[in-house]
C-alpha cells in the first residue's frame, strides 16, 4: 500500500496570506489528524477528521481550519498567516476514528516571511 | 485536557550502553501509550506501544514500562547503536481519543 502523502512539501508565504495544505491517507484509512511540529514544542495536535466530520480539535486559533472529502483526503487551511505559523505540518492517518496507530506523512514545511 | 511531559530533552549515550527516556501524563483515563522515532528529515514512525492493561512490553532491544498509579511510562533501549540516533516522542491517548505528544528527546549515540 502507498503511504500517506502530503502536498506541497515546501511552501513560502508572507504574513497575511492564506495557505492550503493537502493530505492523502493510506488507502482504506478514514481518519486524518493534523499536527504542527516546531523545534522545542514537539508535535501539537491541530484536529482530526473522520468521515468528513471534525471529530476532535486542539488548542489552535480559528485561523486554522480543515476539511475532509468523501475519498478521505483532507485539507488544512491557515488564514492570515503569522510569522509564528512557520512550522512542519504533519498529517497522520489511521483506520478508525481515534485509531491507535498513526501513520505519518512526510510533512509540509511552511515558512512565513 | 491531557498533558504529557517528557524528559530529558537531550540524551547522549555511549554506543553499546542503554538509554532511558521518561514520560508522565496527567489524565488517569488515558489507556494507550505509543512511542515514535523521528530520524533527521524523516517522518515519525511508531516503534513500540503499550496499553494500560499491561505493565511492560519488549521488542528486541526496545522495551516500554508503564506505571499507571504514578502515571508515568518509560522507553528503554539496550545495546544502543548509531542508527538509534533520532528524536523520540512519547504520547498518550486521552479520554477523548486525542493522541497528545511529549516535546521529544533528542538521542545521540556517541562512538
Tab-separated table of C-alpha atoms in Angstrom, chain B residues 7-99:
chain	number	residue	atom	x	y	z
B	7	UNK	CA	12.495	14.018	29.929
B	8	UNK	CA	15.265	14.541	29.155
B	9	UNK	CA	15.097	16.823	26.139
B	10	UNK	CA	18.562	15.689	25.056
B	11	UNK	CA	20.392	12.474	25.888
B	12	UNK	CA	23.867	11.335	24.885
B	13	UNK	CA	24.968	7.751	25.499
B	14	UNK	CA	27.992	5.725	24.508
B	15	UNK	CA	27.402	3.151	21.787
B	16	UNK	CA	26.530	-0.143	23.419
B	17	UNK	CA	25.134	1.446	26.579
B	18	UNK	CA	21.451	1.734	27.484
B	19	UNK	CA	19.206	4.761	27.070
B	20	UNK	CA	16.109	5.579	29.105
B	21	UNK	CA	13.510	8.224	28.278
B	22	UNK	CA	10.738	9.027	30.728
B	23	UNK	CA	7.269	10.497	30.311
B	24	UNK	CA	4.465	11.442	32.649
B	25	UNK	CA	0.830	12.033	31.804
B	26	UNK	CA	-1.994	13.785	33.589
B	27	UNK	CA	-5.220	12.058	32.500
B	28	UNK	CA	-5.776	8.917	34.558
B	29	UNK	CA	-8.229	7.717	31.891
B	30	UNK	CA	-5.504	7.521	29.238
B	31	UNK	CA	-5.215	3.948	28.039
B	32	UNK	CA	-2.765	3.852	25.147
B	33	UNK	CA	0.866	4.980	25.077
B	34	UNK	CA	2.836	4.887	21.816
B	35	UNK	CA	6.448	5.834	21.161
B	36	UNK	CA	7.559	7.341	17.867
B	37	UNK	CA	11.041	7.698	16.401
B	38	UNK	CA	11.827	10.532	14.021
B	39	UNK	CA	15.122	10.430	12.169
B	40	UNK	CA	16.532	13.631	10.757
B	41	UNK	CA	14.424	14.881	7.855
B	42	UNK	CA	12.027	11.943	8.057
B	43	UNK	CA	8.519	11.350	9.304
B	44	UNK	CA	7.760	9.998	12.785
B	45	UNK	CA	7.319	6.226	12.880
B	46	UNK	CA	5.792	4.068	15.572
B	47	UNK	CA	8.411	1.866	17.250
B	48	UNK	CA	6.501	0.394	20.182
B	49	UNK	CA	3.299	0.953	22.125
B	50	UNK	CA	1.690	-0.241	25.339
B	51	UNK	CA	-1.852	-0.358	26.637
B	52	UNK	CA	-2.966	0.361	30.151
B	53	UNK	CA	-3.705	-3.285	30.970
B	54	UNK	CA	-0.034	-4.215	30.559
B	55	UNK	CA	2.957	-3.208	32.695
B	56	UNK	CA	5.782	-3.947	30.273
B	57	UNK	CA	6.332	-4.774	26.625
B	58	UNK	CA	9.528	-5.726	24.818
B	59	UNK	CA	10.560	-5.851	21.184
B	60	UNK	CA	14.167	-6.914	20.688
B	61	UNK	CA	16.337	-4.092	22.087
B	62	UNK	CA	13.389	-1.837	22.889
B	63	UNK	CA	11.115	-2.037	25.915
B	64	UNK	CA	8.436	0.156	27.407
B	65	UNK	CA	7.232	0.116	31.003
B	66	UNK	CA	4.054	1.653	32.370
B	67	UNK	CA	3.207	2.616	35.936
B	68	UNK	CA	-0.475	3.554	35.971
B	69	UNK	CA	-0.504	4.503	39.629
B	70	UNK	CA	2.268	7.042	39.198
B	71	UNK	CA	1.094	7.941	35.679
B	72	UNK	CA	4.448	7.542	34.051
B	73	UNK	CA	5.923	5.372	31.327
B	74	UNK	CA	9.439	4.882	30.028
B	75	UNK	CA	11.276	3.773	26.911
B	76	UNK	CA	14.357	1.618	27.354
B	77	UNK	CA	16.827	0.977	24.544
B	78	UNK	CA	19.574	-1.525	25.260
B	79	UNK	CA	22.862	-2.087	23.399
B	80	UNK	CA	22.456	1.211	21.579
B	81	UNK	CA	23.689	1.505	18.006
B	82	UNK	CA	24.452	4.525	15.776
B	83	UNK	CA	21.141	4.084	13.948
B	84	UNK	CA	19.314	4.707	17.223
B	85	UNK	CA	20.279	8.385	16.956
B	86	UNK	CA	16.999	10.249	16.422
B	87	UNK	CA	14.294	12.229	18.188
B	88	UNK	CA	11.934	10.079	20.221
B	89	UNK	CA	8.399	11.154	21.106
B	90	UNK	CA	6.172	9.619	23.726
B	91	UNK	CA	2.419	10.077	23.524
B	92	UNK	CA	-0.752	9.312	25.419
B	93	UNK	CA	-4.258	8.803	24.134
B	94	UNK	CA	-6.609	10.962	26.157
B	95	UNK	CA	-10.149	10.096	27.227
B	96	UNK	CA	-11.473	11.995	24.203
B	97	UNK	CA	-9.271	9.956	21.840
B	98	UNK	CA	-6.695	12.653	21.106
B	99	UNK	CA	-3.092	11.497	20.767
